Tab-separated table of C-alpha atoms in Angstrom:
chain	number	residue	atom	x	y	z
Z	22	UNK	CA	76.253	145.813	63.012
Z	23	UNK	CA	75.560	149.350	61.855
Z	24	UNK	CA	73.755	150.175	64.789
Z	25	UNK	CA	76.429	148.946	67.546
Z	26	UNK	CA	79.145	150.374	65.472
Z	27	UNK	CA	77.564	153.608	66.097
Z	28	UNK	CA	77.164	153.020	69.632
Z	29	UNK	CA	80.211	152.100	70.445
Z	30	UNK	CA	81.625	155.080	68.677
Z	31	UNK	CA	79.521	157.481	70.591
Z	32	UNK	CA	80.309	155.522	73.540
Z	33	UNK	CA	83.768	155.349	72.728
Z	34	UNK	CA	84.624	159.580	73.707
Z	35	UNK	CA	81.942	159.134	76.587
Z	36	UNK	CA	84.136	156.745	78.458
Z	37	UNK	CA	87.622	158.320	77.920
Z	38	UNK	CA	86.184	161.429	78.715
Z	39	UNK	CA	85.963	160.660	82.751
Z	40	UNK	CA	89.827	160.679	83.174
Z	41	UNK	CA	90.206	163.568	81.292
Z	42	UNK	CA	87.846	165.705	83.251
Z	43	UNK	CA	89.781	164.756	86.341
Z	44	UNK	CA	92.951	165.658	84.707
Z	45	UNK	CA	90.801	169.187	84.137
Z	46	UNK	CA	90.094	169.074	87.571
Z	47	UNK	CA	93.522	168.660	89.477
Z	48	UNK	CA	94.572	171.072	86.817
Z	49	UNK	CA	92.561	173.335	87.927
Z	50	UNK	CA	93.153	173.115	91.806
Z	51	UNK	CA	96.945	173.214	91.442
Z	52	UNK	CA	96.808	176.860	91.607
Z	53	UNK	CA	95.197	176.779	95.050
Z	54	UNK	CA	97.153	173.529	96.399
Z	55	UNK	CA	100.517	174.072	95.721
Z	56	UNK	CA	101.046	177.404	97.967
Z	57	UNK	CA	98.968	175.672	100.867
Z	58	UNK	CA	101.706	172.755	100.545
Z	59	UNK	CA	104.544	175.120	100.502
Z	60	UNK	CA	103.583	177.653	102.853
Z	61	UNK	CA	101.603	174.989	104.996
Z	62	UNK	CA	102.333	172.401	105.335
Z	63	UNK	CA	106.015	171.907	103.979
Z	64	UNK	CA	106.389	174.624	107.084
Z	65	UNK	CA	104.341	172.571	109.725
Z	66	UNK	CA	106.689	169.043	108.598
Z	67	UNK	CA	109.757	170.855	108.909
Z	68	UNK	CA	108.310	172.506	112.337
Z	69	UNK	CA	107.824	168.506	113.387
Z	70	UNK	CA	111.280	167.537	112.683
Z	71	UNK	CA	113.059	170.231	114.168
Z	72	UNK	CA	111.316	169.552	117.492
Z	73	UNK	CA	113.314	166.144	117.536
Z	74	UNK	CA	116.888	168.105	116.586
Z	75	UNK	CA	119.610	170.317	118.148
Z	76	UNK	CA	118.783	172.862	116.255
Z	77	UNK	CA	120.168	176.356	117.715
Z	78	UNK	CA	121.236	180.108	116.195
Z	79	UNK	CA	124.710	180.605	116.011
Z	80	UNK	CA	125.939	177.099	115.826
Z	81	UNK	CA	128.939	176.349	113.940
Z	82	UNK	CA	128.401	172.663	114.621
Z	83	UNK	CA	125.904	170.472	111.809
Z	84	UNK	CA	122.256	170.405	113.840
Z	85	UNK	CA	122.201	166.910	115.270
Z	86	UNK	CA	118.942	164.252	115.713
Z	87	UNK	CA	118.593	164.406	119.167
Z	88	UNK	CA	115.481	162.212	119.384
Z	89	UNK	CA	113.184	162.915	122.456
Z	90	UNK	CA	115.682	164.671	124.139
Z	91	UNK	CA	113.855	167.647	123.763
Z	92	UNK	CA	110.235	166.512	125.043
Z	93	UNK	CA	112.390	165.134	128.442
Z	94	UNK	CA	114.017	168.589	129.043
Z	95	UNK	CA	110.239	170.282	127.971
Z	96	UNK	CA	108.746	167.176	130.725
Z	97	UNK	CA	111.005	169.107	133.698
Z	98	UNK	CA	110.645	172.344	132.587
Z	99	UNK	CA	108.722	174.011	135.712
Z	100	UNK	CA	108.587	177.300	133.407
Z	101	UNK	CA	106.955	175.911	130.640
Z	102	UNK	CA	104.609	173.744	132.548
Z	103	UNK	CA	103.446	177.727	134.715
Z	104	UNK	CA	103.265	179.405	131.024
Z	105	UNK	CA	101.173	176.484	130.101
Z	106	UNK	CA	98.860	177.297	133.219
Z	107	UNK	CA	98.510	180.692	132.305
Z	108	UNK	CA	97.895	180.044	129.119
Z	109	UNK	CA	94.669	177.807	130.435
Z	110	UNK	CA	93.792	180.190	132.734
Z	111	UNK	CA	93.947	182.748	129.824
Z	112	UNK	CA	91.955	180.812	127.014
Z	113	UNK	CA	88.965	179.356	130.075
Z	114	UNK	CA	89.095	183.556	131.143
Z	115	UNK	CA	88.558	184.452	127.748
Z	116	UNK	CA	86.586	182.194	125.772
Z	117	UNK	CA	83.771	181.532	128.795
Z	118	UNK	CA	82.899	184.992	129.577
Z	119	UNK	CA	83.121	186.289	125.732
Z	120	UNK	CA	80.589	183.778	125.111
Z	121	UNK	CA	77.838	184.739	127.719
Z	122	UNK	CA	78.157	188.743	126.739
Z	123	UNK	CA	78.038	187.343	122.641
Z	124	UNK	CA	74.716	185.267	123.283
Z	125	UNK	CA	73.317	188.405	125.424
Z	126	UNK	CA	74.687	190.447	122.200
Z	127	UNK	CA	73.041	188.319	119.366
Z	128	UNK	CA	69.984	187.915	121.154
Z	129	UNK	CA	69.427	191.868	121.764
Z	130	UNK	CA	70.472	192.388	117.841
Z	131	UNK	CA	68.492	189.905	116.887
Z	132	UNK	CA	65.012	191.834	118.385
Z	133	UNK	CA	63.283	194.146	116.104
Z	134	UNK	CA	64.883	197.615	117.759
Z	135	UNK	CA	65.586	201.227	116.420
Z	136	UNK	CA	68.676	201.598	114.314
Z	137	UNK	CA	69.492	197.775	114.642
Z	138	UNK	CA	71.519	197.776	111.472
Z	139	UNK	CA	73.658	200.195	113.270
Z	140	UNK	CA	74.288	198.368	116.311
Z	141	UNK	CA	74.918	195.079	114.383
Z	142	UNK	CA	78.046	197.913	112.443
Z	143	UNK	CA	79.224	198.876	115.533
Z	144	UNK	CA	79.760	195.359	117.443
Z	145	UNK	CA	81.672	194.175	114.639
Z	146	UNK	CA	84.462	197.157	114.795
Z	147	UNK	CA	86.914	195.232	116.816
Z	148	UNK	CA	87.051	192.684	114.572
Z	149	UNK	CA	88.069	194.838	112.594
Z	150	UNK	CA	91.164	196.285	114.250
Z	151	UNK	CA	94.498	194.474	114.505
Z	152	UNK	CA	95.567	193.113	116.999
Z	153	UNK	CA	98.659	195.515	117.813
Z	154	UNK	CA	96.456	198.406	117.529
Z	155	UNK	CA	94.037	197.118	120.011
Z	156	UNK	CA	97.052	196.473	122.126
Z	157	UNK	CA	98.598	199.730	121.785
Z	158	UNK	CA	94.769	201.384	122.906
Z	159	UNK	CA	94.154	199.324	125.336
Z	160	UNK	CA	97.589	200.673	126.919
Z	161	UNK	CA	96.512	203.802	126.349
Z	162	UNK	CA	93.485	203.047	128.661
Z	163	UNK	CA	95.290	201.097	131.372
Z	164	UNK	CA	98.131	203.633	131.432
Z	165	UNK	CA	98.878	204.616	135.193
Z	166	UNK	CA	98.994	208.871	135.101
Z	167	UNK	CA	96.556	209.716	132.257
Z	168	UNK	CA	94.710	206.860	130.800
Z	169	UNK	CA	90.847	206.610	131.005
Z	170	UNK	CA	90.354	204.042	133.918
Z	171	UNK	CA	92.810	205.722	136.253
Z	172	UNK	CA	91.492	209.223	135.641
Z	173	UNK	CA	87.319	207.669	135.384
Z	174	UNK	CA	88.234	205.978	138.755
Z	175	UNK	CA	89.673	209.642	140.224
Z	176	UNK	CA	87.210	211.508	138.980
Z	177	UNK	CA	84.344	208.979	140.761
Z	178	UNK	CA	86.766	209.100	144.368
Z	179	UNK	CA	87.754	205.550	144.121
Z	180	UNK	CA	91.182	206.135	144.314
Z	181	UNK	CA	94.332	207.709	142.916
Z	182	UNK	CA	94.148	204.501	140.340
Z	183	UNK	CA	96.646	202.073	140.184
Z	184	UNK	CA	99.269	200.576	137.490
Z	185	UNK	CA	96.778	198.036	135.942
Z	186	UNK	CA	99.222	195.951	133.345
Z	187	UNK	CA	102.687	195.837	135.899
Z	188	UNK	CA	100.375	194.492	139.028
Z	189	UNK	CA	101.308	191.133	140.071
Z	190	UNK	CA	97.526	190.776	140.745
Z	191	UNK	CA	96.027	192.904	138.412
Z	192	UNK	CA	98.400	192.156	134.972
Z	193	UNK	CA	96.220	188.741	133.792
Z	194	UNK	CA	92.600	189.820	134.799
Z	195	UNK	CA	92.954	193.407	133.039
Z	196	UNK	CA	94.696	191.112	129.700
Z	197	UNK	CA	91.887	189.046	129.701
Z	198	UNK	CA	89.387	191.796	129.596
Z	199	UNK	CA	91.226	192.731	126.776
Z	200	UNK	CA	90.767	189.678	125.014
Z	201	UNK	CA	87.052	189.361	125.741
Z	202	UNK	CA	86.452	192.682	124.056
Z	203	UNK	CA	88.916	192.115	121.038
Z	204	UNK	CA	86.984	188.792	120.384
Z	205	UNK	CA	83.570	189.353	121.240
Z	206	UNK	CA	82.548	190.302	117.595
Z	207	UNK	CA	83.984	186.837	115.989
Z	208	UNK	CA	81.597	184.931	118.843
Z	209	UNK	CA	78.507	187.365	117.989
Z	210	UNK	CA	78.143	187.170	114.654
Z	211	UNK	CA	77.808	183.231	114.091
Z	212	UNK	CA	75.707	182.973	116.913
Z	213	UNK	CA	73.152	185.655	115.479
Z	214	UNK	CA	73.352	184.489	112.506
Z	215	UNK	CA	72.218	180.644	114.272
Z	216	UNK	CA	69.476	183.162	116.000
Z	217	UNK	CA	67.985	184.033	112.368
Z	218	UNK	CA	67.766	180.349	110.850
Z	219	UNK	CA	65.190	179.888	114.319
Z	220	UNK	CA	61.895	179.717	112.590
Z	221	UNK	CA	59.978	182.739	114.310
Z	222	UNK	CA	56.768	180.359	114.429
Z	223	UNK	CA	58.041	178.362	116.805
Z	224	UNK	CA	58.786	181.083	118.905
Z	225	UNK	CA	55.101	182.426	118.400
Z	226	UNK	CA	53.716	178.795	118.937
Z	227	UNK	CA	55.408	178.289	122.449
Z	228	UNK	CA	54.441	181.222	123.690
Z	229	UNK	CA	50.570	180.652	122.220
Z	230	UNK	CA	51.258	177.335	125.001
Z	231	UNK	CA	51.951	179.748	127.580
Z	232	UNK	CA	55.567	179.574	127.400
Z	233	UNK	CA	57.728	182.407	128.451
Z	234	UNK	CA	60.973	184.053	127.515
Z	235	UNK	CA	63.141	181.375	129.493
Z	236	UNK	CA	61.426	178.626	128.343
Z	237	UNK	CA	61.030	179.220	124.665
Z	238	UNK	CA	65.193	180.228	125.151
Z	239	UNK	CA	65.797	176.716	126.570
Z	240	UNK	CA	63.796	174.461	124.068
Z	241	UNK	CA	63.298	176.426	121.109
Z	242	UNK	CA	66.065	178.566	120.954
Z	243	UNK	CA	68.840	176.805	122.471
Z	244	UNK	CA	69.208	173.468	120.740
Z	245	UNK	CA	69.038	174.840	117.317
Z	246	UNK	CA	71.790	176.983	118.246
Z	247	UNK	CA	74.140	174.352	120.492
Z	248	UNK	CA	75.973	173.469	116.948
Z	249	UNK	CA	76.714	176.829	116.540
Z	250	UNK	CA	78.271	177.121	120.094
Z	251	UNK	CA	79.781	174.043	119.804
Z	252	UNK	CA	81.670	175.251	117.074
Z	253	UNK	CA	82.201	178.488	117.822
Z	254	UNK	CA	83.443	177.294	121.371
Z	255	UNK	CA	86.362	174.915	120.234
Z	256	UNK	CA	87.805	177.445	118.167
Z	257	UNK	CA	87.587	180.366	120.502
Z	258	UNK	CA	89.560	177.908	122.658
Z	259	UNK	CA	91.679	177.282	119.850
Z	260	UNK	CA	92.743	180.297	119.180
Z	261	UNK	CA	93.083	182.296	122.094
Z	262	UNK	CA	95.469	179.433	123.393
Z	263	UNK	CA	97.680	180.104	120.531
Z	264	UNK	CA	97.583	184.268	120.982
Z	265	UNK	CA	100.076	186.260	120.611
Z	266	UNK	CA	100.179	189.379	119.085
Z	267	UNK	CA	97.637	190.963	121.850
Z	268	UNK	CA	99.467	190.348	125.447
Z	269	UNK	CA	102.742	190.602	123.143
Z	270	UNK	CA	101.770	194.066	122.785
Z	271	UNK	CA	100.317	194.801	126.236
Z	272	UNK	CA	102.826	193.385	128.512
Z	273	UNK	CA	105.371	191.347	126.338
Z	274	UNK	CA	104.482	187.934	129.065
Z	275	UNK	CA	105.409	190.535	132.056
Z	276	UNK	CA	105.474	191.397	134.790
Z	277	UNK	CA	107.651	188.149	136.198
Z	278	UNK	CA	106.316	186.272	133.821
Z	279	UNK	CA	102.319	186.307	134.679
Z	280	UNK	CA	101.506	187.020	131.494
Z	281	UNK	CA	103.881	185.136	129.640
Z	282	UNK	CA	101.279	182.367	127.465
Z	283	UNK	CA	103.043	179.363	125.964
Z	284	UNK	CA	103.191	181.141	122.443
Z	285	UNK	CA	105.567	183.617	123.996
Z	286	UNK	CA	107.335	181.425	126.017
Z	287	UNK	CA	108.167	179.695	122.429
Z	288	UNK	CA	108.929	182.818	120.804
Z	289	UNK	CA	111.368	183.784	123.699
Z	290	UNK	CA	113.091	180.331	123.463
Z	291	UNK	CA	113.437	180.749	119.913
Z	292	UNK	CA	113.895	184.290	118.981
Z	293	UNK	CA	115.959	185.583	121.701
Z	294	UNK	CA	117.842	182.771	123.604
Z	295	UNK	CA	118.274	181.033	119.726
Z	296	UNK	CA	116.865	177.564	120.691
Z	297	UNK	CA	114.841	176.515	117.839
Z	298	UNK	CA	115.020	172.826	118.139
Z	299	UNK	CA	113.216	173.554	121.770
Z	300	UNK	CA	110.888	175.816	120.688
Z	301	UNK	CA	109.635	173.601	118.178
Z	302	UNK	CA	109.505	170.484	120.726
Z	303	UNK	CA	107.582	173.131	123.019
Z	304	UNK	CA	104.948	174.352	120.123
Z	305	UNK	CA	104.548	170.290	119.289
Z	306	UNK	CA	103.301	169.532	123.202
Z	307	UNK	CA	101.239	172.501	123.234
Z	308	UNK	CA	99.324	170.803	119.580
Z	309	UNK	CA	99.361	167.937	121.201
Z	310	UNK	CA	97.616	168.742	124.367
Z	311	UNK	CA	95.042	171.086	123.302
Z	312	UNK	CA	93.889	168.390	120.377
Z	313	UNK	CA	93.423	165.877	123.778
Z	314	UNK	CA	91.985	168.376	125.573
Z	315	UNK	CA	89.531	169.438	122.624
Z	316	UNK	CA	88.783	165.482	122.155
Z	317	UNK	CA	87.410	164.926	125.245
Z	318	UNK	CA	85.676	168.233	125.385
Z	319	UNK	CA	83.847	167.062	121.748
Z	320	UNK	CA	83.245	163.769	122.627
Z	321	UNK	CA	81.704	164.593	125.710
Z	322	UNK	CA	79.570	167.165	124.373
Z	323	UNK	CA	78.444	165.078	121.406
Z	324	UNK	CA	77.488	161.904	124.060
Z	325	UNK	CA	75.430	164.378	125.762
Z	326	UNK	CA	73.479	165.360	122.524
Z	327	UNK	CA	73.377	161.627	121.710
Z	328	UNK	CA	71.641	160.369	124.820
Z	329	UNK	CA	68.062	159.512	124.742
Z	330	UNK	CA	65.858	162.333	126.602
């Protein structure tokens, strides 16, 4: 009896000690949770319900449920269904390019060259910068009468240069160079760092079979990195769908609206005509599209990796 009295008793704070541990735990995470719930997601659920409201600046009138009023106005907008084209074209111009020139990048930094370390400091500097002040230099470049391009092109007798950011033609391609530099650091440095968990031996055993550079690239290399791309990929897409602050910046969605990306056709609709409720309805399609769109790109991609070989 003496002996299971004991055991219970050291049992006894054992048990009871789980649920206090957890009540540790939560109390410790509070901290951290409660300003991603009120600067989160309390802002994304009240984002949600506007979309299905009357919501507008100005209004003297209580904002009224409108339902899916919204949506059907959004369904025959022709101007928000363009912007949404551009913004397509912008992210596929963007992301595709940037990450061809960031797995030329990592691979070059990732070879044992002179002064590497500084290299591998300098590609990063654009990630670095903000996003208006890359906008504002970039204008600097593209300026008609005495930015670099214009006076490069001059000096090499192509020209008398042209106005690169108010061209009908010429306003999207010279943004999405833009973009493709302003990102290319955030595509290089996850892929080199997928470069450095390749075992080297590998390397040195395919090419002790007689394998050269393209070969050891496309089975050695290459599917220890396709995760990394993968990744990398869907939220390059991601986010330069949703930019903003860069063509802001450059060409404020001019001129005639090439430029104009659904993020600043929402802004427009909500900061200067005062239709919130229809912004919000627009910014919920736009989720809601590029999370399909994103779906079938995964679940494509994954099938592939999944099928016997």
């Amino acid at each position: 009896m003496t002996l299971m009295t004991a055991a219970k008793r050291s049992a006894g704070p054992r048990a009871g000690a789980g649920p206090r541990r957890d009540h540790g735990v939560w109390f410790l995470v509070l901290p951290a949770l409660i300003p991603i719930l009120v600067l989160s997601v309390g802002p994304l659920l009240y984002g949600v319900a506007l979309a299905f409201t009357d919501a507008q600046s100005g209004r003297t009138e209580p904002t009224q449920w409108v339902g899916l009023l919204n949506f059907a106005d959004l369904f025959r907008d022709t101007l928000f269904w363009d912007s949404f084209r551009i913004g397509l074209v912008w992210a596929l111009g963007v992301t595709v390019p940037q990450f061809f020139l960031a797995l030329g990048l990592a691979l070059l930094l990732n070879e044992k060259l002179r002064l590497r370390w500084l290299a591998r400091a300098l590609a990063i500097v654009p990630w670095a910068m903000p996003e208006v002040v890359v906008g504002i230099m970039w204008r600097l470049v593209y300026h008609p009468d005495a930015g670099v391009l214009n006076e490069t092109l001059r000096g090499l007798g192509l020209g008398d240069g042209r106005d690169w950011l108010s061209g009908l033609a010429t306003a999207l391609p010279a943004v999405i160079v833009v973009g493709i530099w302003s990102g290319l650091p955030q595509t290089t440095v996850p892929l080199l760092a997928g470069l450095q968990n390749v075992p080297r031996e590998l390397h040195e055993a395919a090419a002790m079979d007689g394998a050269g550079a393209w070969r050891r690239f496309r089975t050695v290399t290459w599917p220890a990195l396709r995760p990394v791309a993968l990744a990398i990929s869907a939220l390059n897409f991601i986010w330069n769908f949703n930019s903003f602050a860069l063509v802001f910046v450059l060409t404020d969605g001019g001129p005639g609206g090439r430029t104009r990306l659904p993020m600043l056709f929402a802004y427009e609709e909500a900061f200067r005509y005062g239709q919130f409720g229809y912004a919000a309805a627009m910014g919920l399609a736009m989720v809601a599209v590029v999370a399909i769109l994103l779906a079938v790109y995964l679940a494509g991609r994954l099938k592939g990796e999944e099928a016997p070989r």
